[in-house]
Every structure is written in C-alpha cells, then in structure tokens.
Amino acid sequence: MSTSHHFVLTAVPRGLPDSSLFALRQTPLPDLAQNEVRIRNRWLSVDPYMRGRMSGVTTYVEPYALDEPLAGGAIGEIIASRHPHFQVGDRVRHMAGWRDVAQLPGNDVEALPLHDVPEQAFLGVLGMPGMTAWTGLNRIAAMQSGDRVLVSAASGAVGSLAVQLAKRAGCHVVGVAGTPAKCEWLESLGVVAVNYKGKDVEALSASLKAASPEGYDIYYENVGGPLLEAALENLRDHARIAVCGLIDRYNDTDAGSGPGNLNQLLFHKARMEGFIVGEHWQHYLTFLDEVAPLVASGKIKYRESIVEGLEQTPEAFLSLFRGANEGKMLVKLDA
Amino acid sequence: MSTSHHFVLTAVPRGLPDSSLFALRQTPLPDLAQNEVRIRNRWLSVDPYMRGRMSGVTTYVEPYALDEPLAGGAIGEIIASRHPHFQVGDRVRHMAGWRDVAQLPGNDVEALPLHDVPEQAFLGVLGMPGMTAWTGLNRIAAMQSGDRVLVSAASGAVGSLAVQLAKRAGCHVVGVAGTPAKCEWLESLGVVAVNYKGKDVEALSASLKAASPEGYDIYYENVGGPLLEAALENLRDHARIAVCGLIDRYNDTDAGSGPGNLNQLLFHKARMEGFIVGEHWQHYLTFLDEVAPLVASGKIKYRESIVEGLEQTPEAFLSLFRGANEGKMLVKLDA
C-alpha cells in the first residue's frame, strides 16, 4: 500500500464545526526514507482538545494547518520499517491519526506498553485521557484520602477514570453527567451521580450540595459554564480546582462572560489551576504501573464508544460536543 | 476616663453603604477585670475587607453583629492595666478599633514591635496590609527574580508594598492605579504605571501588553472585574494569580458575571489562588525582619491618607471604595 487517505480541515470553523469543513484526501506515499516507518492505523482517537487546534490560533498547542493532514492519537501496526527499533507487525502508538496509513520517523513512534489489555486502551484509559485524569487528581489537586471530589463529564474518557481513581483513594466522589444511562453507570461504580440537564446554576448548586453537604475539596473541571459557577458555590476551605478542559466554551464564537463568584476562591482560600498533560508525561510510567494492572484485572472499568470506518472520523469528533460518547470515543479502521 | 465612644452598624447595607448606617454610641466601661487592659486608641485602621464583614453572612470572617461595636485594627496606649505584661504607657496593637477607648483581655493585645518607625506603620506597611503584600508574592505566587509582576490597586496600602518588594526582588513590575498622581508616584519607584480609568477590557489589555510585551508571571489581584479579564489575556505560561481581594465587587448587590476567559488558565497552565493573610501569620516575624529595616531606613516608601477624629471613621472607610486613599487609610484620634 503506498497511498494514504487522510482528513484535512478546509476552513477555520466558527462555532461548532460542520462536517462539511472536513475533507477526505488521498496522497501517494513516497518510498520510506532511512529511519522511517509505515503504519497501518487500526484505531484513531478523537478528543475535545482537537477543537482548540482548529481555531487557527495557538492556544497551548499549534493550530492545525488548513488543507494539511489532521493529527491526533492513533494505534496501528508497522507494515514497513527502515528504523532499527521497529519491525513489520509491531503495534505502535503515535500522533499521525485522522488517516489510514501513516508514514513518519520511527523516533515519533512508540511501541505499545506490555500490558494485558486491548490495544485501544492505550488511546483511552491507559493513554492520554487516563493520564490526564491521574495527573489532575494527583499532581494538580493533590488528592488525599477522605477528600470530597467532584468530577464533571464524569462518564467521559477522562472523568470515568477520575471518579474511579478518587473512589480507590478513599474519597467521597460525586460525578456529573447528562443522561440517566450515564448516571446509572456512575452509580454502579459507587459514585453519587448528578444529572446536570435542564438545571440552572441555582438548581445545579443545590444538587451538588445535596450530593455532598459539606462541599468539595477537589473539583475536576472538564466543562466550565454554569457547572463551574455551581461548583464554586460548594467549595470547602483550601479546595483545589484542576482545570483540565472547558468544553462548554470550545465552540463559542465570542468570549461571553464567566462565573460571577470567583470571590469564592478568596473566601475558601482555594486554588484553580490549569494544566496540560503533556507537561507531566515524564510520570507516564508511574501512572501505567499503578493503573494498568487495575485495568487488566477489571478492577477499573472503562467504556468505549466505537464508530467504524475512516470516513466516520469527523462525525465521531463532532459527536463529542453533543455528549454522545460514553467513555472514550474511538474510530476503528479495517485491519 | 470610663466611657467608650464606638461605632456600630445599624443595618446590613445593600450595595455601597451609606454613612447613615453607622451610628456613634457611648457606653460606660466597667471596672477593669483581672488580666484586662484599658487602651486609649491613637490610630484606627479602615480596610476594604471590612465591607465583607458588613454583609451579614460569614465569608472568611464572622460578620459584624448589628448594634454591637465594630472591630478593626487599632494602635493605642495602655491607660490602665490589670494584666502582668502591660503597664500604663505601653504602646499596643489590637483589634478593638472603631472606638476611642478599648477595654479587653491583655491576651488579645500585642506590644508594638521594636523598630524605629512611626507607630502607625504597624497598621499599614508593617501591619496586616504589608504582611498581605509579602504573603501574596512570596507564599502564594512564589515570586522569583526576573518575574514580570502585575499589581492592581498598586498605590494602595497593600499594592504599594507589593510593587516595591517585587522591584527589590529583581522583577519587572507594572502597577495599575486610577489617577495621574498615583501613577506618577508609582513611576517614581521605578514601576511602570498603567492608569485604568476609562478603559474597557480591550484597552486595558492593550495597556498591560504595552507595559510588559511578554506578559506576566504574577498577577497580584486586589480588584477583579475588567482588570482581571485583561490580566488573564496577558498571562505567561505557568503564571500565578494571587487573589488578595476583589474590591470591584464588594458592593455589588448581585453576583453578576465574571471573566469569560478563564480558558487562559488552561492555555497557560496558570494558577489562581485565594488567600487570607491570617492563615500565614506565623510568618509575621520573618516578614518584619525583612521589611522593617527597609522601612526604617527609607529604602521602602509608604504613604498614608490620614483623617482626624473618631467621627470621621465611617467616611474614611467609605472613601476606600472611591479610591480616595493614597497608601494606607488611617484615622488619627486625639491623644
């Protein structure tokens, strides 16, 4: 195979992107250069952070260039190699997603870790989203046994590990999600579930209070918007808010306004901190040593929403903003 | 003298308090009990945080009770003592302000530290406001040489020490104030001054950028409102926002809205943290050892806005919200 099919973005979206902004292109692949590998992708990751890369400006990552292959996490199999560390048949993870066949320097590719889990777990619970959950709780929010922990988007790829890590650490855990089915799943994990749908700040705040009358030591923030405002109303002294994402605003076309109650940070001597998981990647093996055995043994659960076929990739991505996923959203390609 | 004249609050204010809400009362003082002292106050402190104590609800301090003597920092002279540590003539600091004569347990009173400065400095640059500046920069924002430091309310009691401490630490310092005279004074200290008056978020943001094109590592936040939003637009990676106060909102009657750009915390992996100086008071002597000699030798400047006479106390307090003070606002009583 010497052709790659890949998606490009044809224009900078305003607001929620339309699927028509994504175009599937085909390019011939040159012969492998020294130290390059060619990979047939089997799994593609779509993640909310990619919306930021579509905005044409640098946020914490470089923006995607228009009409260039989009990028993202992917797992595949080496089908040709001129790199000494990789052989045909090796399973690898890399960032040349949004395409069926990737060709890139072997140094930009990593062998899948040796753990007895399905390979696509390394894009989800044992990949960037899982590492994000672990980093936010442990390295940003300094989670301790007995903490009251609130997690937004709690049934998503990040949140669903966050709630389980917090439970295992001996915390009282409240998870917020948007459907009865998601809430039911959270309850099955021993998490107190709060459905945010149809609630304004006041109603949300009351629900959060009912779920943890003494408030929260930690808020794991994926969402922003009214939920952040309600969470601020329920802080305990010295609370820590780990800001992983603010998906509520990713598609807004203007800045709008934010929470009017930041004075709660002052009243409660609380801390709100943004973080990017890439800056903590030196701890990935620590994370893996801790979490992979729990996933392999089934002590930590994870769910996947899988769509099949490269052409479904834009739709899979866009569905994240409707909350259509339960757990990690993945695109499965024909092997 | 066996009578105390003191102010009380007669009703919970809505919005900016009216001076009619303050009433001057007179009470006879009982004979001194064992271990009590009687103090003729010479200096009374009025501070923005007192507004929070007038709201009838617990924020980070207990609210003032209506029709009870108001409290606040004060410096005076012992005029009677039944406490073994205090003798007539001793100069002391305590929290029974808003009155001319205080009577209280000697254990609630501290002798003035021995430094060659005017006694009222221990209510300002060497008192709670000074300690607040030092704590925010050093213990919350982890100030380091070379940091770009932005200070709001920079000519006020807290801000004016913050800018000087940051200068002495080898930082590039930008101070925000609201009058040409205040800005001129800041410039005389080597601070780049920005006048916020008449500027919306966009104009403020442009001014902050002009004053430090590479952005800010530290924002010392006393104000909130549009300035916070503009500061968020100018963060450097890993910036720290020490939230000391949000005076912009103290008199608002509803929560309103806040900054719409908290995503900057995420983009810049930045931290925003509220603090209350009382929780750091165990470091007061460290602060005093460092700062008092600099004040005594004139290497650190401070200014005072002094009004005379107990009856002026409410007006002195209210003037803080008009930015009428340059430096520490004090009420001087007849000795």
Short mmCIF file of C-alpha atoms in Angstrom, two decimals, chain A residues 93 113-118 121-138 143 157-169 283-302:
data_model
loop_
_atom_site.label_atom_id
_atom_site.label_comp_id
_atom_site.label_asym_id
_atom_site.label_seq_id
_atom_site.Cartn_x
_atom_site.Cartn_y
_atom_site.Cartn_z
CA ARG A 93 1.15 4.44 19.14
CA PRO A 113 3.44 -0.98 26.53
CA LEU A 114 3.29 -4.63 27.53
CA HIS A 115 0.09 -4.98 29.50
CA ASP A 116 -2.69 -7.49 29.03
CA VAL A 117 -5.34 -5.09 27.79
CA PRO A 118 -6.95 -4.47 24.41
CA ALA A 121 -6.98 1.06 25.81
CA PHE A 122 -3.71 2.91 25.18
CA LEU A 123 -5.71 5.65 23.49
CA GLY A 124 -8.16 5.88 26.39
CA VAL A 125 -8.00 4.69 29.95
CA LEU A 126 -4.27 3.93 29.66
CA GLY A 127 -3.49 6.70 27.20
CA MET A 128 -3.68 10.46 27.15
CA PRO A 129 -7.18 10.71 28.69
CA GLY A 130 -6.35 8.32 31.53
CA MET A 131 -3.05 10.03 32.20
CA THR A 132 -4.94 13.34 32.25
CA ALA A 133 -7.31 12.08 34.94
CA TRP A 134 -4.45 10.76 37.05
CA THR A 135 -2.36 13.93 36.64
CA GLY A 136 -5.20 16.28 37.50
CA LEU A 137 -6.10 14.45 40.69
CA ASN A 138 -2.64 13.60 41.93
CA MET A 143 -5.85 14.30 46.21
CA ALA A 157 -12.90 9.27 28.76
CA VAL A 158 -11.16 11.38 31.40
CA GLY A 159 -13.89 11.67 34.00
CA SER A 160 -14.67 7.97 34.16
CA LEU A 161 -11.14 7.19 35.27
CA ALA A 162 -11.04 10.22 37.56
CA VAL A 163 -14.06 9.05 39.54
CA GLN A 164 -12.64 5.54 39.92
CA LEU A 165 -9.20 6.73 40.97
CA ALA A 166 -10.81 9.00 43.54
CA LYS A 167 -13.01 6.17 44.86
CA ARG A 168 -10.00 3.89 45.17
CA ALA A 169 -8.12 6.64 47.04
CA HIS A 283 5.26 10.45 35.02
CA TYR A 284 3.50 8.29 32.44
CA LEU A 285 5.23 5.08 33.52
CA THR A 286 4.33 5.74 37.15
CA PHE A 287 0.73 6.15 36.06
CA LEU A 288 0.90 3.00 33.94
CA ASP A 289 2.45 0.93 36.73
CA GLU A 290 -0.37 1.98 39.01
CA VAL A 291 -3.36 1.85 36.71
CA ALA A 292 -2.64 -0.76 34.01
CA PRO A 293 -2.82 -3.78 36.36
CA LEU A 294 -6.15 -2.49 37.69
CA VAL A 295 -7.50 -2.21 34.17
CA ALA A 296 -6.13 -5.62 33.19
CA SER A 297 -7.74 -7.24 36.22
CA GLY A 298 -11.07 -5.47 35.69
CA LYS A 299 -10.85 -3.54 38.95
CA ILE A 300 -11.02 -0.35 36.94
CA LYS A 301 -13.77 -0.25 34.33
CA TYR A 302 -13.72 1.67 31.13
#
